[in-house]
Coordinates of N, CA, C and O in Angstrom, one line a residue:
V568 N -199.7 61.5 -35.8 CA -199.1 61.9 -35.1 C -197.8 62.9 -35.0 O -197.3 62.4 -35.3
N569 N -197.5 64.3 -35.6 CA -196.7 64.8 -35.0 C -196.0 65.9 -34.2 O -196.8 66.4 -33.6
V570 N -194.9 65.1 -33.6 CA -194.5 65.6 -32.6 C -192.7 66.2 -32.4 O -192.1 65.2 -32.9
Q571 N -192.7 67.3 -31.9 CA -191.1 67.5 -32.1 C -190.9 67.1 -30.6 O -191.2 66.8 -29.4
N572 N -189.6 66.2 -30.8 CA -188.9 65.9 -29.7 C -189.7 64.5 -28.9 O -190.0 64.6 -27.9
P573 N -190.6 63.6 -29.6 CA -191.7 62.7 -29.2 C -190.7 61.3 -28.2 O -189.1 61.4 -28.9
A574 N -190.8 60.7 -27.4 CA -190.0 60.0 -26.4 C -190.7 58.8 -27.1 O -189.0 58.3 -26.4
I575 N -191.0 58.3 -27.9 CA -191.4 56.8 -28.3 C -191.2 57.0 -29.8 O -192.2 57.8 -30.8
N576 N -190.3 56.6 -30.6 CA -190.5 56.7 -32.1 C -191.3 56.3 -32.9 O -192.2 54.7 -32.3
P577 N -192.4 56.0 -34.0 CA -193.4 55.0 -34.1 C -193.4 54.4 -34.7 O -193.9 53.7 -34.3
S578 N -192.3 53.9 -35.1 CA -192.1 53.1 -35.5 C -191.5 51.9 -34.7 O -192.1 50.4 -34.6
A579 N -191.0 51.8 -34.2 CA -190.9 51.3 -33.1 C -191.9 50.7 -31.8 O -192.0 49.8 -31.5
W580 N -192.9 51.8 -31.2 CA -194.1 51.4 -31.2 C -194.6 50.7 -31.4 O -195.7 50.1 -31.6
E581 N -194.6 50.1 -32.9 CA -195.9 49.4 -33.9 C -195.7 48.5 -33.3 O -196.1 47.7 -34.4
A582 N -193.9 48.5 -33.7 CA -193.0 46.9 -33.9 C -193.8 45.8 -32.6 O -193.8 45.1 -32.6
V583 N -193.9 47.0 -31.5 CA -194.5 45.5 -30.1 C -195.9 46.1 -30.1 O -196.4 45.4 -29.2
A584 N -196.5 46.3 -31.1 CA -198.4 45.3 -31.2 C -198.4 44.9 -31.6 O -198.1 43.5 -32.5
D585 N -199.8 44.3 -30.5 CA -200.3 42.7 -31.1 C -201.6 42.7 -31.0 O -202.0 43.1 -29.2
K586 N -202.8 42.6 -31.6 CA -204.2 42.6 -31.6 C -204.6 42.3 -30.8 O -205.6 42.0 -29.7
K587 N -204.2 41.2 -30.8 CA -204.8 39.7 -29.8 C -204.4 39.7 -28.5 O -204.6 38.7 -28.0
M588 N -203.1 40.5 -27.9 CA -202.7 40.5 -26.5 C -204.3 40.8 -25.8 O -204.9 42.0 -26.1
K589 N -204.4 40.4 -24.5 CA -205.4 40.4 -24.2 C -204.3 40.2 -22.6 O -203.5 39.1 -22.2
L590 N -205.2 40.6 -21.1 CA -204.7 40.5 -19.9 C -205.8 38.8 -19.2 O -206.5 39.0 -19.8
D591 N -204.8 38.5 -19.2 CA -205.7 37.1 -17.6 C -205.7 37.6 -16.2 O -205.2 38.2 -15.7
I592 N -207.0 37.3 -16.4 CA -207.6 37.7 -14.8 C -207.1 36.8 -13.6 O -206.6 37.2 -12.3
E593 N -205.8 35.9 -13.9 CA -205.2 34.9 -12.8 C -203.8 36.0 -12.7 O -203.5 36.0 -11.5
A594 N -203.4 36.8 -13.5 CA -201.8 37.1 -13.9 C -201.9 37.7 -12.8 O -201.8 38.8 -12.5
T595 N -200.4 38.5 -11.9 CA -199.8 39.4 -10.9 C -200.2 40.4 -11.4 O -200.1 40.6 -12.9
T596 N -200.9 41.4 -11.4 CA -201.8 42.5 -11.9 C -200.6 44.1 -11.8 O -201.3 44.1 -10.1
W597 N -200.1 44.6 -12.5 CA -199.5 46.2 -11.6 C -201.0 47.4 -13.2 O -200.8 47.4 -13.4
M598 N -201.5 48.0 -11.7 CA -202.2 49.0 -12.5 C -201.9 50.1 -12.3 O -200.6 50.7 -11.0
A599 N -201.8 51.4 -13.8 CA -202.0 53.3 -13.1 C -202.5 54.2 -13.0 O -203.3 53.8 -14.4
I600 N -202.6 55.4 -12.6 CA -203.6 56.4 -13.0 C -202.6 58.1 -12.7 O -202.0 57.8 -12.5
D601 N -203.7 58.3 -14.5 CA -202.9 59.3 -14.5 C -204.0 60.0 -14.8 O -204.8 60.1 -15.4
L602 N -204.0 62.2 -14.3 CA -204.9 62.8 -14.8 C -204.4 64.0 -15.3 O -202.6 63.9 -15.7
S603 N -204.5 64.7 -16.5 CA -204.1 65.5 -17.1 C -204.1 66.7 -16.5 O -204.8 67.1 -15.2
P604 N -203.0 67.3 -16.4 CA -202.9 69.0 -15.9 C -204.1 69.8 -14.9 O -204.3 70.2 -14.5
D605 N -204.9 69.6 -16.3 CA -206.6 70.5 -16.9 C -207.3 69.5 -15.6 O -208.8 70.0 -15.6
R606 N -206.9 68.1 -15.3 CA -208.4 67.4 -15.0 C -209.5 67.8 -15.6 O -210.1 67.3 -15.2
R607 N -209.1 67.2 -16.8 CA -210.5 67.2 -17.7 C -210.1 65.4 -18.3 O -210.9 65.5 -18.8
S608 N -209.1 65.0 -18.4 CA -208.8 63.6 -18.6 C -207.9 62.8 -17.7 O -207.5 63.5 -17.1
G609 N -208.8 61.5 -17.6 CA -207.7 60.5 -16.9 C -207.5 59.0 -17.6 O -208.2 59.6 -18.1
C610 N -206.7 58.4 -17.0 CA -207.0 57.2 -17.8 C -206.0 56.1 -16.2 O -205.7 56.4 -16.0
L611 N -206.9 55.2 -17.0 CA -206.3 53.7 -16.2 C -205.5 52.3 -17.1 O -206.7 52.1 -17.8
V612 N -204.2 52.2 -16.7 CA -203.8 51.5 -16.9 C -202.8 50.6 -16.7 O -202.8 50.7 -15.4
A613 N -203.4 48.7 -17.5 CA -202.7 47.8 -16.5 C -201.3 47.1 -17.0 O -201.3 47.6 -18.5
A614 N -200.5 46.1 -16.4 CA -199.9 45.7 -17.1 C -199.3 44.5 -16.8 O -199.6 43.8 -15.0
Q615 N -198.6 43.0 -17.2 CA -198.4 42.0 -16.3 C -197.6 41.1 -17.2 O -197.2 41.2 -18.3
Q616 N -196.8 40.6 -16.2 CA -195.2 39.9 -17.3 C -196.5 38.5 -18.1 O -197.0 37.9 -17.5
I617 N -195.2 38.1 -19.3 CA -195.9 37.2 -20.1 C -195.3 36.0 -19.0 O -193.8 35.8 -19.1
E618 N -196.0 35.1 -19.1 CA -195.4 34.0 -18.8 C -194.5 33.7 -19.6 O -194.2 33.1 -20.8
N619 N -193.4 32.9 -18.3 CA -192.2 32.5 -19.3 C -191.1 33.3 -20.4 O -190.7 32.4 -22.0
S620 N -191.5 34.4 -20.1 CA -190.4 35.7 -21.4 C -190.0 36.5 -19.9 O -190.8 37.1 -19.1
D621 N -189.5 37.3 -20.6 CA -188.8 38.6 -20.2 C -190.2 40.0 -20.5 O -189.7 41.1 -20.1
K622 N -191.2 39.4 -21.3 CA -191.7 40.5 -21.8 C -192.8 40.4 -20.5 O -193.4 39.8 -20.3
F623 N -193.9 42.1 -21.0 CA -194.5 42.5 -20.3 C -196.0 42.5 -21.6 O -195.6 43.3 -22.0
K624 N -197.0 43.1 -20.6 CA -198.2 42.9 -22.3 C -198.6 44.4 -21.4 O -198.5 44.5 -19.3
V625 N -199.1 45.5 -22.0 CA -199.5 46.7 -21.3 C -200.9 46.7 -22.1 O -201.2 47.2 -23.2
V626 N -202.2 47.4 -21.5 CA -203.0 47.6 -21.6 C -204.1 48.8 -21.0 O -203.7 49.1 -20.0
L627 N -204.5 49.6 -22.3 CA -205.4 50.7 -21.7 C -206.7 50.4 -21.1 O -207.0 49.8 -22.1
L628 N -207.4 50.3 -19.6 CA -208.5 50.0 -19.6 C -209.8 50.8 -19.8 O -210.4 50.7 -20.2
E629 N -209.0 51.6 -19.5 CA -210.4 52.8 -19.3 C -209.9 54.9 -19.1 O -208.9 54.8 -18.9
T630 N -210.5 55.1 -20.2 CA -210.1 56.9 -19.9 C -210.9 57.3 -19.7 O -212.1 57.2 -19.5
Y631 N -211.4 58.7 -18.9 CA -212.1 59.2 -18.2 C -211.5 60.4 -18.6 O -210.6 61.6 -18.9
S632 N -213.8 61.6 -18.6 CA -213.1 62.9 -19.1 C -214.4 63.4 -18.9 O -215.6 63.3 -18.6
N633 N -214.3 64.9 -18.2 CA -215.5 65.7 -17.8 C -214.8 67.0 -18.4 O -213.5 67.6 -18.6
P634 N -215.7 67.4 -18.8 CA -215.5 68.8 -19.6 C -215.2 70.3 -18.5 O -214.3 71.0 -18.5
V635 N -215.5 69.6 -17.2 CA -214.8 70.9 -16.3 C -213.3 69.9 -15.8 O -212.6 71.1 -15.1
N636 N -213.7 69.1 -14.5 CA -212.5 68.6 -13.7 C -213.7 67.2 -13.7 O -214.8 67.0 -12.8
I637 N -212.8 66.4 -13.7 CA -212.7 64.6 -13.8 C -213.0 64.5 -12.3 O -212.7 65.6 -11.2
D638 N -214.6 63.9 -11.5 CA -215.0 63.4 -10.4 C -214.0 62.6 -9.7 O -213.8 61.5 -9.9
D639 N -212.9 63.0 -8.6 CA -212.2 61.7 -8.1 C -212.7 60.6 -7.7 O -212.4 59.4 -7.1
K640 N -214.2 60.9 -6.7 CA -214.5 60.2 -6.3 C -215.0 59.4 -7.4 O -215.2 57.6 -7.4
Q641 N -215.8 59.5 -8.1 CA -216.9 58.3 -9.5 C -215.4 57.6 -10.5 O -215.3 56.4 -10.6
M642 N -214.4 58.4 -10.4 CA -212.7 57.7 -10.5 C -212.5 56.6 -10.0 O -212.0 55.5 -10.7
A643 N -212.2 57.2 -8.7 CA -211.8 55.8 -7.5 C -212.9 54.5 -8.0 O -212.4 53.6 -7.8
N644 N -213.9 54.7 -8.0 CA -215.0 53.4 -7.7 C -215.1 53.5 -8.8 O -214.7 51.8 -9.1
S645 N -214.7 53.5 -10.1 CA -214.7 52.8 -11.0 C -213.3 52.1 -11.5 O -212.9 51.3 -11.6
V646 N -211.5 53.0 -10.8 CA -211.1 51.9 -10.5 C -210.9 50.8 -9.8 O -210.4 50.0 -10.5
A647 N -211.7 51.1 -8.6 CA -212.0 50.0 -7.7 C -212.7 48.9 -8.5 O -211.7 47.4 -7.7
D648 N -213.6 49.2 -9.3 CA -213.8 47.5 -9.8 C -213.2 47.1 -10.4 O -213.2 45.9 -10.9
W649 N -212.3 47.6 -11.5 CA -211.1 47.1 -12.0 C -210.1 46.3 -11.7 O -210.0 45.2 -11.7
V650 N -210.2 46.5 -10.3 CA -208.9 47.0 -9.3 C -209.6 45.4 -8.4 O -208.5 44.1 -8.9
K651 N -210.9 44.9 -8.5 CA -211.1 43.4 -8.7 C -211.4 42.3 -9.1 O -211.2 41.7 -9.1
K652 N -211.3 43.0 -10.3 CA -211.5 42.4 -11.5 C -210.1 41.2 -12.0 O -210.0 40.0 -12.4
F653 N -208.8 41.7 -10.8 CA -207.9 41.3 -11.6 C -207.1 40.6 -10.2 O -207.3 41.6 -9.4
H654 N -206.2 40.1 -10.3 CA -204.7 40.1 -9.7 C -203.9 40.7 -9.0 O -203.3 41.1 -9.8
T655 N -204.3 42.2 -8.5 CA -203.9 43.5 -8.8 C -203.5 43.2 -6.7 O -203.1 43.7 -6.1
E656 N -202.0 43.8 -7.8 CA -200.8 44.1 -6.6 C -200.8 45.6 -5.9 O -200.8 45.9 -4.9
T657 N -200.9 46.6 -7.0 CA -200.8 47.9 -6.7 C -201.3 48.5 -7.6 O -201.0 48.5 -8.7
V658 N -201.6 50.3 -7.6 CA -202.4 51.5 -8.6 C -200.8 52.5 -8.0 O -201.2 52.9 -7.3
A659 N -200.6 52.8 -9.4 CA -199.5 53.6 -9.3 C -200.0 55.1 -9.4 O -201.0 55.0 -10.1
Y660 N -199.4 55.7 -9.0 CA -200.0 57.4 -9.4 C -199.0 58.0 -8.7 O -198.2 58.0 -8.4
S661 N -199.3 59.4 -10.0 CA -198.5 60.9 -9.6 C -199.5 61.3 -7.8 O -200.5 62.0 -8.4
R662 N -198.5 62.0 -7.3 CA -198.9 63.0 -6.6 C -199.4 64.5 -6.6 O -200.3 64.9 -6.1
Q663 N -199.0 64.5 -7.9 CA -199.1 66.1 -8.2 C -200.9 66.3 -9.6 O -201.1 66.9 -9.5
T664 N -200.8 64.6 -9.5 CA -201.9 64.7 -10.5 C -203.3 63.6 -10.1 O -204.3 63.8 -10.7
A665 N -203.3 62.4 -9.3 CA -203.7 61.6 -9.1 C -203.9 61.6 -7.3 O -204.9 60.5 -7.1
G666 N -203.4 62.5 -7.1 CA -203.2 62.2 -5.6 C -205.1 62.0 -4.7 O -205.4 61.3 -3.7
A667 N -205.7 63.0 -5.4 CA -207.1 62.9 -5.1 C -207.9 62.0 -5.0 O -209.0 60.9 -4.2
V668 N -207.7 61.2 -6.1 CA -208.1 59.6 -6.7 C -207.7 58.9 -5.6 O -208.1 57.6 -5.0
A669 N -206.0 58.7 -5.7 CA -205.7 57.5 -4.9 C -205.9 57.6 -3.4 O -205.9 56.3 -2.3
T670 N -206.2 59.2 -2.6 CA -206.3 58.6 -1.5 C -207.8 57.6 -1.3 O -207.6 57.5 0.2
R671 N -208.7 58.3 -2.0 CA -210.0 57.5 -2.2 C -210.3 56.0 -1.7 O -210.5 55.5 -2.1
L672 N -208.7 55.3 -2.7 CA -208.7 53.3 -2.4 C -208.2 53.4 -1.5 O -208.1 52.3 -1.3
I673 N -207.7 54.1 -0.7 CA -206.8 53.4 0.5 C -208.1 52.6 1.2 O -207.4 51.5 1.7
P674 N -209.2 53.8 1.5 CA -210.1 52.8 2.7 C -210.1 51.4 2.4 O -211.0 50.8 2.8
G675 N -210.6 51.7 1.3 CA -210.8 50.4 0.5 C -210.4 49.1 0.1 O -210.6 48.0 -0.4
G676 N -209.1 49.2 1.1 CA -207.8 48.1 1.4 C -206.9 47.8 -0.2 O -206.5 47.1 -0.5
I677 N -206.8 49.3 -1.1 CA -206.4 49.1 -2.2 C -204.7 49.5 -2.0 O -205.0 50.6 -1.2
S678 N -204.3 48.4 -2.6 CA -202.3 49.4 -2.5 C -201.9 50.8 -2.8 O -202.2 49.9 -4.4
V679 N -201.4 51.4 -2.9 CA -201.4 52.7 -4.3 C -199.8 53.1 -4.0 O -199.4 52.7 -2.6
T680 N -199.5 53.4 -4.8 CA -198.0 53.2 -4.3 C -197.5 55.2 -5.8 O -197.8 54.9 -6.9
P681 N -197.3 55.6 -4.9 CA -196.6 57.2 -5.8 C -195.1 57.3 -6.8 O -194.4 56.6 -5.7
I682 N -195.5 57.3 -7.3 CA -194.2 57.3 -8.3 C -194.1 59.0 -8.9 O -194.8 59.1 -9.7
D683 N -193.5 59.8 -8.4 CA -192.3 60.9 -8.7 C -191.4 60.9 -8.7 O -190.4 60.8 -8.4
G684 N -191.1 62.6 -9.2 CA -189.3 63.0 -8.8 C -188.8 62.1 -9.6 O -188.7 61.5 -11.0
A685 N -187.7 61.4 -9.0 CA -186.5 60.8 -9.4 C -186.7 59.4 -10.1 O -186.5 58.9 -11.2
L686 N -188.0 58.8 -9.2 CA -189.0 57.5 -9.9 C -189.7 57.7 -10.6 O -190.0 56.6 -11.8
Y687 N -190.2 58.5 -10.8 CA -190.9 58.7 -12.0 C -189.6 58.9 -13.7 O -190.1 58.4 -14.3
G688 N -188.9 59.6 -13.3 CA -187.7 59.7 -14.6 C -187.1 57.8 -15.0 O -187.2 57.4 -16.2
Q689 N -187.4 57.3 -13.5 CA -186.6 55.5 -13.8 C -187.5 55.1 -14.8 O -187.3 54.5 -15.7
S690 N -188.7 55.6 -14.5 CA -190.1 54.5 -14.9 C -189.9 54.7 -16.0 O -190.5 54.1 -17.4
C691 N -190.0 56.1 -17.1 CA -189.6 56.7 -17.9 C -188.9 55.8 -18.9 O -189.1 55.1 -20.5
D692 N -187.4 56.1 -18.3 CA -186.1 55.3 -18.6 C -187.0 53.8 -18.9 O -186.7 53.3 -20.1
E693 N -187.5 52.8 -17.9 CA -187.4 51.5 -18.0 C -188.2 51.7 -19.2 O -188.7 50.4 -20.1
M694 N -189.2 52.4 -19.1 CA -190.4 52.1 -20.5 C -190.1 52.7 -21.5 O -190.5 50.7 -22.7
L695 N -189.3 53.0 -21.8 CA -188.8 53.8 -22.9 C -187.9 52.0 -23.7 O -187.7 51.8 -24.9
S696 N -186.6 51.9 -22.8 CA -186.0 50.7 -23.1 C -186.5 49.4 -23.1 O -186.5 49.1 -24.0
A697 N -187.7 49.6 -22.3 CA -189.1 47.8 -22.7 C -189.2 48.2 -24.5 O -189.6 46.8 -25.0
V698 N -190.2 49.5 -24.7 CA -190.3 49.3 -25.9 C -189.2 49.1 -27.5 O -189.4 48.0 -28.1
I699 N -188.5 49.7 -27.1 CA -186.9 49.2 -28.1 C -186.6 48.6 -27.8 O -186.4 48.0 -29.3
S700 N -186.7 47.4 -26.6 CA -185.6 46.5 -26.5 C -186.9 45.4 -27.4 O -186.9 43.8 -27.6
G701 N -188.8 45.7 -27.7 CA -189.4 44.7 -27.6 C -190.2 43.7 -26.6 O -190.3 42.8 -26.7
R702 N -189.4 44.3 -25.3 CA -190.3 43.5 -23.9 C -191.4 44.1 -23.7 O -192.1 43.3 -22.9
L703 N -192.1 45.0 -23.9 CA -192.9 45.5 -23.7 C -194.3 45.9 -25.2 O -193.5 46.0 -26.2
I704 N -195.1 45.0 -24.8 CA -195.8 44.5 -25.6 C -197.9 45.4 -25.1 O -198.0 44.6 -24.7
H705 N -198.0 45.6 -26.3 CA -199.3 46.4 -26.5 C -200.8 46.1 -27.6 O -200.5 45.3 -28.4
N706 N -201.2 46.2 -26.9 CA -203.0 45.9 -28.0 C -203.2 46.5 -28.9 O -204.2 46.4 -29.3
D707 N -202.7 47.5 -29.3 CA -202.9 48.5 -30.2 C -204.1 49.5 -30.2 O -205.0 49.6 -31.6
N708 N -204.5 49.7 -28.8 CA -205.5 51.0 -28.9 C -205.4 51.8 -29.2 O -204.0 52.6 -29.1
P709 N -206.5 52.3 -29.9 CA -206.2 53.7 -31.2 C -206.3 54.8 -29.6 O -205.4 55.7 -30.5
E710 N -206.5 54.3 -29.1 CA -206.8 56.4 -28.0 C -204.9 56.3 -27.5 O -204.3 56.9 -27.2
M711 N -204.7 54.7 -27.3 CA -203.1 54.6 -26.3 C -202.3 55.1 -27.6 O -201.2 55.6 -27.1
N712 N -202.5 54.6 -28.8 CA -201.2 55.0 -29.6 C -201.7 56.4 -29.7 O -200.1 56.9 -29.9
K713 N -202.4 57.1 -29.4 CA -202.4 58.3 -30.1 C -201.8 59.0 -28.8 O -200.9 60.3 -28.6
Q714 N -202.1 59.0 -27.5 CA -201.4 59.2 -26.4 C -200.2 58.9 -26.5 O -199.6 60.2 -26.0
V715 N -199.7 57.9 -26.5 CA -198.1 57.6 -26.8 C -197.1 58.2 -28.0 O -196.7 59.0 -27.0
L716 N -197.3 58.2 -28.8 CA -197.1 59.2 -30.1 C -197.3 60.7 -29.8 O -196.7 61.2 -30.8
S717 N -198.3 61.4 -28.4 CA -197.9 62.9 -28.4 C -196.9 63.2 -27.4 O -197.0 64.2 -27.4
A718 N -196.4 61.5 -26.8 CA -195.3 62.2 -25.7 C -194.5 63.4 -26.3 O -193.9 62.5 -26.3
V719 N -194.4 64.1 -25.4 CA -192.5 64.8 -25.3 C -192.1 64.2 -24.5 O -192.3 64.0 -23.4
K720 N -190.4 63.8 -24.8 CA -189.5 64.0 -24.3 C -188.5 65.0 -23.4 O -188.2 65.8 -24.0
L721 N -188.9 65.2 -22.1 CA -188.3 66.9 -21.4 C -186.9 66.3 -20.8 O -186.4 65.1 -19.8
P722 N -185.9 67.4 -20.7 CA -184.5 66.1 -19.7 C -185.1 66.7 -18.5 O -185.4 67.8 -17.9
F723 N -184.2 66.2 -17.4 CA -184.6 65.8 -16.0 C -182.9 66.0 -15.4 O -182.8 65.0 -15.6
K724 N -182.6 67.0 -15.2 CA -181.3 67.1 -14.6 C -180.2 66.3 -15.0 O -179.7 67.1 -16.2
D725 N -179.7 66.0 -14.5 CA -178.1 65.5 -15.2 C -178.1 64.3 -15.9 O -178.0 63.4 -15.8
G726 N -178.7 64.4 -16.9 CA -179.4 63.4 -17.5 C -180.2 62.6 -18.4 O -180.4 61.5 -18.6
G727 N -181.1 62.2 -17.6 CA -182.3 61.9 -17.4 C -183.7 62.5 -18.1 O -183.1 63.8 -18.5
W728 N -184.3 62.1 -18.1 CA -185.5 62.6 -18.5 C -186.9 62.0 -17.9 O -186.9 61.3 -17.1
Y729 N -188.1 62.6 -18.7 CA -189.4 62.6 -18.6 C -190.3 63.0 -18.8 O -190.1 63.5 -20.1
L730 N -191.9 62.3 -19.5 CA -192.6 62.8 -20.5 C -193.7 63.8 -19.8 O -193.9 64.0 -18.2
G731 N -193.5 64.9 -20.6 CA -193.8 65.7 -20.3 C -195.1 65.9 -20.5 O -195.3 66.7 -21.4
R732 N -195.9 66.4 -19.5 CA -197.5 66.3 -19.3 C -197.7 67.7 -20.6 O -198.6 67.5 -21.1
K733 N -197.5 68.9 -19.7 CA -197.8 70.2 -20.4 C -197.1 70.6 -21.2 O -197.8 71.6 -22.1
V734 N -196.6 70.0 -22.4 CA -195.3 70.4 -23.4 C -196.1 69.5 -24.8 O -195.7 69.7 -25.5
S735 N -196.3 68.6 -24.0 CA -197.3 67.2 -25.1 C -198.2 68.1 -26.1 O -198.4 67.4 -27.2
N736 N -199.0 69.5 -25.4 CA -200.0 69.8 -26.9 C -201.1 69.1 -26.8 O -201.7 68.8 -27.5
A737 N -201.0 67.4 -26.0 CA -202.8 66.6 -26.4 C -202.4 65.5 -24.6 O -201.5 65.9 -23.7
T738 N -203.1 64.9 -24.6 CA -203.5 64.4 -23.6 C -202.0 62.9 -23.2 O -202.4 62.5 -24.2
I739 N -201.7 62.2 -22.4 CA -200.7 61.9 -22.1 C -200.7 61.2 -20.4 O -199.5 60.3 -21.2
C740 N -202.2 61.3 -20.3 CA -202.3 60.2 -19.6 C -201.8 58.2 -19.7 O -201.4 58.1 -18.2
A741 N -202.3 58.3 -20.2 CA -201.9 56.7 -21.0 C -200.5 56.4 -20.6 O -200.2 55.6 -20.3
A742 N -199.9 57.2 -21.7 CA -198.5 57.4 -22.2 C -197.8 57.3 -20.8 O -196.6 56.7 -20.2
V743 N -197.9 58.4 -20.0 CA -197.5 58.2 -18.3 C -198.0 56.9 -17.5 O -197.1 56.9 -16.7
A744 N -199.1 56.7 -17.0 CA -199.4 56.1 -16.6 C -199.1 54.8 -17.1 O -198.4 53.3 -16.3
M745 N -198.2 54.2 -18.8 CA -198.0 53.0 -19.0 C -196.6 53.3 -18.6 O -196.1 52.2 -18.1
S746 N -195.8 54.3 -18.2 CA -194.5 54.0 -17.5 C -194.3 53.4 -16.3 O -193.2 53.4 -16.2
M747 N -195.3 54.2 -15.3 CA -195.3 53.8 -14.0 C -196.0 52.2 -14.0 O -194.8 51.9 -13.5
V748 N -196.2 51.9 -14.5 CA -196.7 50.4 -14.5 C -194.8 49.5 -14.8 O -194.8 48.3 -14.3
S749 N -194.8 50.0 -15.6 CA -193.8 49.8 -16.3 C -192.2 49.6 -15.9 O -191.4 48.7 -15.6
H750 N -192.5 50.4 -14.7 CA -191.3 50.5 -13.0 C -191.7 48.9 -12.6 O -191.0 48.3 -11.8
F751 N -193.2 48.8 -12.7 CA -193.8 46.8 -11.8 C -193.0 46.0 -12.8 O -192.5 45.0 -11.8
A752 N -193.3 45.7 -14.3 CA -193.5 45.5 -14.7 C -192.0 44.6 -15.2 O -191.4 43.5 -15.3
T753 N -191.4 45.9 -15.2 CA -189.5 44.9 -15.8 C -188.4 45.3 -14.5 O -187.7 45.0 -14.6
R754 N -189.2 44.7 -13.0 CA -188.7 44.6 -12.3 C -188.2 43.3 -12.1 O -188.5 42.3 -12.4
P755 N -186.6 42.9 -11.5 CA -185.5 42.0 -11.8 C -186.1 40.2 -10.8 O -186.8 41.2 -9.3
E756 N -186.6 39.5 -11.5 CA -186.5 37.8 -11.1 C -185.5 37.9 -9.8 O -184.4 38.8 -9.9
S757 N -185.4 37.3 -8.9 CA -185.1 36.6 -8.2 C -183.4 36.3 -8.8 O -182.4 36.5 -8.6
E758 N -183.9 35.6 -9.9 CA -182.4 35.3 -10.8 C -181.5 36.6 -10.9 O -182.6 37.4 -11.2
A759 N -180.4 36.6 -11.7 CA -179.9 38.0 -11.9 C -179.6 37.6 -13.0 O -179.7 36.4 -13.7
D760 N -179.6 39.3 -13.9 CA -180.8 39.0 -15.0 C -178.2 39.2 -16.2 O -179.0 38.7 -17.0
I761 N -177.9 39.9 -15.1 CA -176.1 40.0 -15.5 C -175.4 39.0 -15.5 O -175.4 38.7 -13.5
V762 N -175.3 38.0 -16.1 CA -173.9 36.9 -15.9 C -172.7 37.3 -16.2 O -172.6 38.0 -17.0
F763 N -171.8 37.2 -15.0 CA -170.7 37.5 -14.9 C -168.9 36.5 -15.7 O -170.2 35.4 -15.3
G764 N -168.4 36.8 -16.3 CA -167.6 35.3 -16.7 C -167.9 35.1 -18.0 O -167.7 34.2 -18.2

């Protein structure tokens, strides 16, 4: 994939691939959904922390497509099925793209968390930092690779940035959802990360 101003360096992304990596059914799981601006594509991504390490794994669970418009009810039912398979803490989403799907999950008792604005910018930063430092591990899924490497970095206000859906010239739902789950997977434990003195 040839991209101007890519959000993620291809060699850095390749360095954190592990084809054998799988999700653990018992582990705490965070999921995120995202839809493309034209509503024809969508995806569901999951993340889990890796035991006894500061690393976490990210997996593209499912992609959705419709030549006209994604059926939000159908997608919500699919997401609900995935949520039941894991110990899922919450499903993250953007109000701009996946609000209709997320709203349908709430009556089923599924926790949903909106990630927009400054929080979305923060989650993009957390995801990029995790890739560069080798803390984020992915399973080398070809569709995930294509979407992540198509993602374009857009500047946001004073020094921040985010993944630009419209300027990426490709579907990047998986990359956007990955940044959302990274927000949960990178949360500090109760022990301090920083040691003074």
